[in-house]
Amino acid sequence: MTHAPARLRPPPLPEPRGPLSAALVASLRGGRGSALPPVPASCPAYGDDLQLALYTLYELHYQGFEGVPDDAEWDAALLSHRAALEDVFLRALVADVPVGGTAAHALDALQREPVAGDDLSVSHHLRDRGTLGQLREYAAIRSLYHLKEADPHAWVIPRLYGRAKAAMVAVEYDEFGAGRPDEIHAELYADLMRDLGLDTAYGRYVDAAPAEALATVNLMSLFGLHRALRAALVGHFAAVEVTSSPASRRLAEAMRRAGAGAAAVRFYTEHVEADAVHEQVVRHDVVGGLLEREPALDADVVFGIRATAHLEDLLAARLLDAWRDGTTALRSA
C-alpha cells in the first residue's frame, strides 16, 4: 500500500482559548517569550486555556509551528512559563490521583475489564451503538496522540538501564514499524483517518479537541521531558499497553459494524495482537527492570498509571455525555 506522508510541514498555531493561550500565541508569533503574564494559581488545571497553552509549548519539542523559529524551543522565558503551567497541572494531578499500593497492584487493577454497557467505557459504547460520526469524532480527537504515538515515550530510553532499556527499545521498535516506514503506527493511524475521510495533517484537529483530550497528550510530554518523572512515564506506558489490546478489539468491531474501510479496521486489529505481547514485556521487563534497579521509584510508577487512568476517565466522560445527548464532543465541526 502506498502511504501519503501524514506530516508535510509544521501546523499553524492554534486558536487561543483564554488569556494564557492568547498571550502565548501572540508571543510566539513575535518569536519572543518575554511578555507572558503570570500563571494564576487558581487557573483551572484541566481547563481549555491552561491545557492549550501547555500543549502549544510542548509542541515546540515535536514538530513546532509554522512561522515560529526552531530556537523558540529553548527560549528561557518560554521554559519558565511552561514550568509555571506544569506546576498547576502537576499539583492538580497529585491532589486528584489516589496514592498507595504497588505498581504490581495498580497494573492488576487495570486488567479488570469494564463490563459491557459500562457507562465510562468509550470502546464499549462505540462497539455496541456508536455511529460512524462518533467514530470519526473519536478518530479526530485521538489523532493528537496517535500521530505521534511512540514519540514521547522514547524520551525515557536514555534514562533507563539494562533490562528495562532493552525491553523499552524492543517495544518502541515495533511502534516505529520495525524498520518499515509504512508500518510505523502513526502512519497506520493516518491510513485510518484517510479511510474515515479525515485530514491526516499533523495537528489538524487541535482546535476541535476538548481540553480533556489535550490533557491526555500533555501528560506524556510532562512525564517525558522531566527525568525526575521517568518512572511516571514508564507507568503511563504500562497503562497504555495493558489496556490497549481488549479496547482495540472492541474498536475494530466498532469499525466493522459501522462500515468503515479495511485501513480503519487494521489499525486496531494490529494493536490487538501486538499490544497483548507488549503488555507482558512492559510489565515484566520495563517496569520490572526499572524497579529492580531503582525500587524507590515504585510509587512514581503507580502515580503514572493512575494519572493516566484519571485523565482518560475525564475524557471518556466528556465524550459519552455529549454522545448520549445527541451532540458533538468536538469544540467545532
CSV table of C-alpha atoms in Angstrom, one decimal:
chain,number,residue,atom,x,y,z
A,1,MET,CA,0.0,0.0,0.0
A,2,THR,CA,1.3,3.5,-0.9
A,3,HIS,CA,1.2,5.9,2.1
A,4,ALA,CA,0.9,9.6,1.6
A,5,PRO,CA,3.0,11.4,4.3
A,6,ALA,CA,1.0,12.4,7.4
A,7,ARG,CA,3.5,15.2,8.3
A,8,LEU,CA,4.3,17.6,5.5
A,9,ARG,CA,5.0,20.8,7.4
A,10,PRO,CA,4.6,22.3,10.9
A,11,PRO,CA,1.0,23.0,11.7
A,12,PRO,CA,-0.3,26.6,12.2
A,13,LEU,CA,-0.5,28.0,15.7
A,14,PRO,CA,-3.8,27.1,17.4
A,15,GLU,CA,-6.7,29.4,18.1
A,16,PRO,CA,-6.4,30.8,21.7
A,17,ARG,CA,-9.0,29.7,24.3
A,18,GLY,CA,-8.3,32.3,27.0
A,19,PRO,CA,-5.8,34.9,28.2
A,20,LEU,CA,-2.9,32.5,28.8
A,21,SER,CA,-3.1,30.9,25.4
A,22,ALA,CA,-3.8,34.2,23.7
A,23,ALA,CA,-0.7,35.8,25.2
A,24,LEU,CA,1.4,32.8,24.3
A,25,VAL,CA,0.2,32.6,20.7
A,26,ALA,CA,0.9,36.3,20.3
A,27,SER,CA,4.3,35.9,21.8
A,28,LEU,CA,5.2,33.0,19.5
A,29,ARG,CA,4.1,35.0,16.5
A,30,GLY,CA,6.6,37.6,17.6
A,31,GLY,CA,9.3,35.0,18.3
A,32,ARG,CA,9.7,36.0,21.9
A,33,GLY,CA,8.6,34.7,25.3
A,34,SER,CA,9.3,37.8,27.4
A,35,ALA,CA,5.8,39.4,27.5
A,36,LEU,CA,3.9,36.5,29.1
A,37,PRO,CA,1.6,37.0,32.0
A,38,PRO,CA,2.0,35.2,35.4
A,39,VAL,CA,0.0,32.0,35.7
A,40,PRO,CA,-2.7,32.3,38.4
A,41,ALA,CA,-2.6,29.5,40.9
A,42,SER,CA,-6.4,29.5,40.6
A,43,CYS,CA,-6.3,28.8,36.9
A,44,PRO,CA,-8.4,25.6,36.2
A,45,ALA,CA,-5.7,22.9,35.8
A,46,TYR,CA,-7.8,20.8,33.3
A,47,GLY,CA,-9.4,23.8,31.6
A,48,ASP,CA,-9.1,24.8,27.9
A,49,ASP,CA,-6.8,27.8,28.5
A,50,LEU,CA,-4.1,26.2,30.5
A,51,GLN,CA,-4.2,22.9,28.6
A,52,LEU,CA,-3.9,24.6,25.2
A,53,ALA,CA,-1.1,26.8,26.4
A,54,LEU,CA,0.8,23.8,27.8
A,55,TYR,CA,0.1,21.8,24.6
A,56,THR,CA,1.4,24.6,22.5
A,57,LEU,CA,4.7,24.9,24.5
A,58,TYR,CA,5.2,21.1,24.4
A,59,GLU,CA,4.7,21.1,20.6
A,60,LEU,CA,7.9,23.2,20.3
A,61,HIS,CA,9.7,19.9,21.2
A,62,TYR,CA,7.9,17.9,18.4
A,63,GLN,CA,7.0,19.4,15.1
A,64,GLY,CA,7.0,23.1,16.1
A,65,PHE,CA,4.6,25.6,14.4
A,66,GLU,CA,4.5,27.4,11.1
A,67,GLY,CA,6.3,30.7,11.3
A,68,VAL,CA,7.8,30.0,14.8
A,69,PRO,CA,11.6,29.8,14.8
A,70,ASP,CA,13.1,26.5,15.9
A,71,ASP,CA,15.2,28.1,18.6
A,72,ALA,CA,12.0,29.1,20.4
A,73,GLU,CA,12.1,25.5,21.8
A,74,TRP,CA,14.8,26.7,24.3
A,75,ASP,CA,13.7,30.3,24.9
A,76,ALA,CA,14.3,30.9,28.6
A,77,ALA,CA,11.1,32.9,29.1
A,78,LEU,CA,9.0,30.2,27.4
A,79,LEU,CA,10.6,27.5,29.5
A,80,SER,CA,9.9,29.5,32.7
A,81,HIS,CA,6.3,30.0,31.6
A,82,ARG,CA,5.9,26.3,30.8
A,83,ALA,CA,7.3,25.4,34.3
A,84,ALA,CA,4.6,27.6,35.9
A,85,LEU,CA,1.8,25.9,33.8
A,86,GLU,CA,3.3,22.5,34.6
A,87,ASP,CA,3.2,23.3,38.3
A,88,VAL,CA,-0.5,23.9,38.3
A,89,PHE,CA,-1.2,20.8,36.2
A,90,LEU,CA,1.0,18.5,38.3
A,91,ARG,CA,-0.3,19.8,41.6
A,92,ALA,CA,-3.9,19.0,40.5
A,93,LEU,CA,-2.8,15.5,39.4
A,94,VAL,CA,-1.1,14.9,42.8
A,95,ALA,CA,-4.3,16.1,44.6
A,96,ASP,CA,-6.7,14.0,42.4
A,97,VAL,CA,-4.8,10.8,41.9
A,98,PRO,CA,-5.1,8.1,44.7
A,99,VAL,CA,-1.9,7.0,46.4
A,100,GLY,CA,-0.9,3.8,47.9
A,101,GLY,CA,-0.3,0.2,46.8
A,102,THR,CA,2.4,-1.1,44.5
A,103,ALA,CA,2.9,-0.9,40.7
A,104,ALA,CA,2.1,-4.6,40.5
A,105,HIS,CA,-1.3,-4.0,42.2
A,106,ALA,CA,-2.0,-0.9,40.1
A,107,LEU,CA,-1.3,-3.0,36.9
A,108,ASP,CA,-3.5,-5.8,38.2
A,109,ALA,CA,-6.4,-3.3,38.7
A,110,LEU,CA,-6.1,-2.2,35.0
A,111,GLN,CA,-6.7,-5.8,33.9
A,112,ARG,CA,-10.2,-5.8,35.4
A,113,GLU,CA,-12.1,-5.2,32.2
A,114,PRO,CA,-15.1,-2.9,32.2
A,115,VAL,CA,-18.3,-4.8,31.6
A,116,ALA,CA,-20.5,-4.4,28.5
A,117,GLY,CA,-22.6,-1.3,28.9
A,118,ASP,CA,-20.2,0.3,31.4
A,119,ASP,CA,-21.2,4.0,31.5
A,120,LEU,CA,-17.5,5.0,31.4
A,121,SER,CA,-16.3,2.8,28.6
A,122,VAL,CA,-15.9,4.6,25.3
A,123,SER,CA,-14.8,1.4,23.5
A,124,HIS,CA,-17.9,-0.5,24.7
A,125,HIS,CA,-20.2,2.4,23.6
A,126,LEU,CA,-18.6,2.6,20.1
A,127,ARG,CA,-18.7,-1.2,19.7
A,128,ASP,CA,-22.3,-1.6,20.7
A,129,ARG,CA,-24.1,1.6,19.5
A,130,GLY,CA,-21.6,4.1,18.2
A,131,THR,CA,-22.3,5.8,14.9
A,132,LEU,CA,-19.9,6.4,12.1
A,133,GLY,CA,-20.0,10.1,13.0
A,134,GLN,CA,-18.9,9.3,16.6
A,135,LEU,CA,-16.1,7.1,15.3
A,136,ARG,CA,-14.9,9.9,13.1
A,137,GLU,CA,-15.0,12.3,16.1
A,138,TYR,CA,-13.1,9.8,18.2
A,139,ALA,CA,-10.5,9.4,15.5
A,140,ALA,CA,-10.1,13.1,15.1
A,141,ILE,CA,-9.6,13.7,18.8
A,142,ARG,CA,-7.2,10.8,19.2
A,143,SER,CA,-5.1,11.9,16.3
A,144,LEU,CA,-3.4,14.4,18.7
A,145,TYR,CA,-1.9,11.3,20.4
A,146,HIS,CA,-1.7,8.7,17.6
A,147,LEU,CA,0.1,10.8,15.0
A,148,LYS,CA,3.0,10.9,17.5
A,149,GLU,CA,2.1,7.7,19.2
A,150,ALA,CA,5.6,6.5,20.3
A,151,ASP,CA,7.5,9.8,20.3
A,152,PRO,CA,7.0,10.9,24.0
A,153,HIS,CA,7.8,7.5,25.4
A,154,ALA,CA,11.2,7.5,23.5
A,155,TRP,CA,12.4,10.2,25.9
A,156,VAL,CA,12.7,7.7,28.7
A,157,ILE,CA,15.1,5.4,26.8
A,158,PRO,CA,18.3,7.2,27.9
A,159,ARG,CA,17.0,7.3,31.4
A,160,LEU,CA,16.7,3.5,31.7
A,161,TYR,CA,19.4,0.8,32.2
A,162,GLY,CA,19.9,-2.8,31.4
A,163,ARG,CA,16.8,-5.0,31.1
A,164,ALA,CA,14.4,-2.0,31.3
A,165,LYS,CA,16.2,-0.2,28.5
A,166,ALA,CA,16.5,-3.2,26.2
A,167,ALA,CA,12.8,-4.1,26.6
A,168,MET,CA,11.7,-0.5,26.1
A,169,VAL,CA,13.7,-0.3,22.9
A,170,ALA,CA,12.2,-3.6,21.7
A,171,VAL,CA,8.6,-2.3,22.2
A,172,GLU,CA,9.4,1.1,20.6
A,173,TYR,CA,10.9,-0.7,17.7
A,174,ASP,CA,7.6,-2.3,17.0
A,175,GLU,CA,5.8,1.1,17.5
A,176,PHE,CA,8.1,2.6,14.9
A,177,GLY,CA,7.4,0.0,12.3
A,178,ALA,CA,10.2,-2.5,13.0
A,179,GLY,CA,12.3,-0.8,10.3
A,180,ARG,CA,9.5,-0.4,7.8
A,181,PRO,CA,8.3,3.2,7.4
A,182,ASP,CA,4.8,2.3,6.1
A,183,GLU,CA,4.3,0.2,9.3
A,184,ILE,CA,5.0,3.0,11.7
A,185,HIS,CA,1.9,3.1,13.9
A,186,ALA,CA,1.5,6.8,13.4
A,187,GLU,CA,1.3,6.1,9.6
A,188,LEU,CA,-1.2,3.3,10.2
A,189,TYR,CA,-3.3,5.8,12.1
A,190,ALA,CA,-3.0,8.3,9.2
A,191,ASP,CA,-4.4,5.5,7.0
A,192,LEU,CA,-7.3,5.0,9.4
A,193,MET,CA,-8.0,8.7,9.3
A,194,ARG,CA,-7.9,8.7,5.5
A,195,ASP,CA,-10.3,5.8,5.4
A,196,LEU,CA,-12.7,7.8,7.5
A,197,GLY,CA,-12.5,10.9,5.3
A,198,LEU,CA,-10.4,12.9,7.9
A,199,ASP,CA,-7.5,15.2,7.2
A,200,THR,CA,-4.2,13.5,8.2
A,201,ALA,CA,-2.2,16.7,8.6
A,202,TYR,CA,-0.3,16.7,11.9
A,203,GLY,CA,-2.1,18.9,14.5
A,204,ARG,CA,-5.1,19.4,12.2
A,205,TYR,CA,-7.7,18.8,14.9
A,206,VAL,CA,-6.2,20.7,17.8
A,207,ASP,CA,-8.7,23.5,17.6
A,208,ALA,CA,-11.6,20.9,17.6
A,209,ALA,CA,-10.3,18.8,20.5
A,210,PRO,CA,-11.7,19.4,24.0
A,211,ALA,CA,-9.4,20.2,26.9
A,212,GLU,CA,-9.7,16.7,28.3
A,213,ALA,CA,-8.1,15.4,25.1
A,214,LEU,CA,-5.2,17.9,25.3
A,215,ALA,CA,-4.6,16.9,28.9
A,216,THR,CA,-4.1,13.2,28.0
A,217,VAL,CA,-1.5,14.2,25.4
A,218,ASN,CA,0.2,16.8,27.7
A,219,LEU,CA,0.6,14.1,30.4
A,220,MET,CA,3.0,12.2,28.2
A,221,SER,CA,5.1,15.2,27.4
A,222,LEU,CA,5.1,16.3,31.1
A,223,PHE,CA,6.5,12.9,32.1
A,224,GLY,CA,8.8,12.6,29.1
A,225,LEU,CA,10.5,15.9,29.4
A,226,HIS,CA,11.4,15.6,33.1
A,227,ARG,CA,14.0,13.0,34.2
A,228,ALA,CA,12.5,13.2,37.7
A,229,LEU,CA,9.3,11.8,36.3
A,230,ARG,CA,10.8,9.0,34.3
A,231,ALA,CA,9.1,6.3,36.4
A,232,ALA,CA,5.8,8.0,35.9
A,233,LEU,CA,6.3,7.8,32.2
A,234,VAL,CA,7.0,4.1,32.5
A,235,GLY,CA,3.8,3.8,34.4
A,236,HIS,CA,2.0,5.7,31.7
A,237,PHE,CA,3.4,3.4,29.1
A,238,ALA,CA,2.5,0.3,31.0
A,239,ALA,CA,-1.1,1.6,31.5
A,240,VAL,CA,-1.4,2.2,27.8
A,241,GLU,CA,-0.1,-1.2,26.8
A,242,VAL,CA,-2.1,-3.2,29.4
A,243,THR,CA,-5.4,-1.6,28.4
A,244,SER,CA,-4.8,-1.4,24.6
A,245,SER,CA,-5.4,-4.9,23.4
A,246,PRO,CA,-9.0,-5.5,24.7
A,247,ALA,CA,-10.1,-2.0,23.8
A,248,SER,CA,-8.6,-2.3,20.4
A,249,ARG,CA,-10.6,-5.5,19.8
A,250,ARG,CA,-13.8,-3.6,20.6
A,251,LEU,CA,-12.8,-0.6,18.4
A,252,ALA,CA,-12.1,-2.9,15.5
A,253,GLU,CA,-15.5,-4.4,15.9
A,254,ALA,CA,-17.0,-0.9,16.0
A,255,MET,CA,-15.3,0.0,12.8
A,256,ARG,CA,-16.6,-3.2,11.1
A,257,ARG,CA,-20.1,-2.6,12.4
A,258,ALA,CA,-20.2,1.0,11.2
A,259,GLY,CA,-19.0,0.1,7.7
A,260,ALA,CA,-15.5,1.7,7.9
A,261,GLY,CA,-12.9,0.5,5.5
A,262,ALA,CA,-10.1,-2.0,5.8
A,263,ALA,CA,-7.4,0.5,6.9
A,264,ALA,CA,-9.6,1.8,9.8
A,265,VAL,CA,-10.1,-1.8,11.0
A,266,ARG,CA,-6.5,-2.7,10.5
A,267,PHE,CA,-5.1,-0.1,12.8
A,268,TYR,CA,-7.0,-1.7,15.7
A,269,THR,CA,-6.5,-5.3,14.8
A,270,GLU,CA,-2.8,-4.6,14.6
A,271,HIS,CA,-2.9,-3.4,18.2
A,272,VAL,CA,-4.9,-6.4,19.5
A,273,GLU,CA,-2.0,-8.8,18.8
A,274,ALA,CA,1.0,-6.5,19.2
A,275,ASP,CA,-0.1,-4.9,22.5
A,276,ALA,CA,-1.0,-8.3,24.0
A,277,VAL,CA,2.7,-9.2,23.6
A,278,HIS,CA,3.9,-5.7,24.6
A,279,GLU,CA,1.8,-5.8,27.8
A,280,GLN,CA,3.9,-8.7,29.1
A,281,VAL,CA,7.2,-7.2,28.0
A,282,VAL,CA,6.4,-3.8,29.6
A,283,ARG,CA,5.1,-5.3,32.8
A,284,HIS,CA,7.9,-7.8,33.4
A,285,ASP,CA,10.9,-6.2,31.8
A,286,VAL,CA,10.4,-2.5,31.5
A,287,VAL,CA,8.6,-1.9,34.9
A,288,GLY,CA,10.2,-4.9,36.5
A,289,GLY,CA,13.7,-4.0,35.2
A,290,LEU,CA,13.3,-0.3,36.4
A,291,LEU,CA,12.2,-1.3,39.9
A,292,GLU,CA,14.8,-4.0,40.2
A,293,ARG,CA,17.5,-1.3,39.9
A,294,GLU,CA,15.5,1.6,41.5
A,295,PRO,CA,12.9,0.2,43.9
A,296,ALA,CA,12.3,3.6,45.4
A,297,LEU,CA,10.6,4.6,42.2
A,298,ASP,CA,7.6,2.2,42.7
A,299,ALA,CA,5.3,5.0,43.9
A,300,ASP,CA,6.1,7.1,40.9
A,301,VAL,CA,5.2,4.2,38.6
A,302,VAL,CA,1.9,3.9,40.4
A,303,PHE,CA,1.3,7.7,40.0
A,304,GLY,CA,1.9,7.4,36.3
A,305,ILE,CA,-0.5,4.5,36.0
A,306,ARG,CA,-3.3,6.3,38.0
A,307,ALA,CA,-2.8,9.7,36.5
A,308,THR,CA,-3.2,8.2,33.1
A,309,ALA,CA,-6.5,6.5,34.2
A,310,HIS,CA,-7.7,9.7,35.8
A,311,LEU,CA,-7.3,11.8,32.6
A,312,GLU,CA,-8.7,9.0,30.4
A,313,ASP,CA,-11.8,8.9,32.6
A,314,LEU,CA,-12.3,12.7,32.3
A,315,LEU,CA,-12.1,12.4,28.5
A,316,ALA,CA,-14.4,9.4,28.4
A,317,ALA,CA,-17.0,11.3,30.5
A,318,ARG,CA,-16.8,14.3,28.1
A,319,LEU,CA,-17.2,12.0,25.0
A,320,LEU,CA,-20.0,9.9,26.4
A,321,ASP,CA,-22.0,12.8,27.9
A,322,ALA,CA,-22.0,14.5,24.5
A,323,TRP,CA,-22.9,11.4,22.5
A,324,ARG,CA,-25.8,10.4,24.9
A,325,ASP,CA,-27.2,13.9,24.5
A,326,GLY,CA,-27.0,13.6,20.7
A,327,THR,CA,-24.4,16.4,20.4
A,328,THR,CA,-20.8,16.5,19.4
A,329,ALA,CA,-17.8,16.1,21.6
A,330,LEU,CA,-15.8,18.4,19.4
A,331,ARG,CA,-15.4,22.2,20.1
A,332,SER,CA,-16.0,22.9,16.4
A,333,ALA,CA,-17.3,20.8,13.5
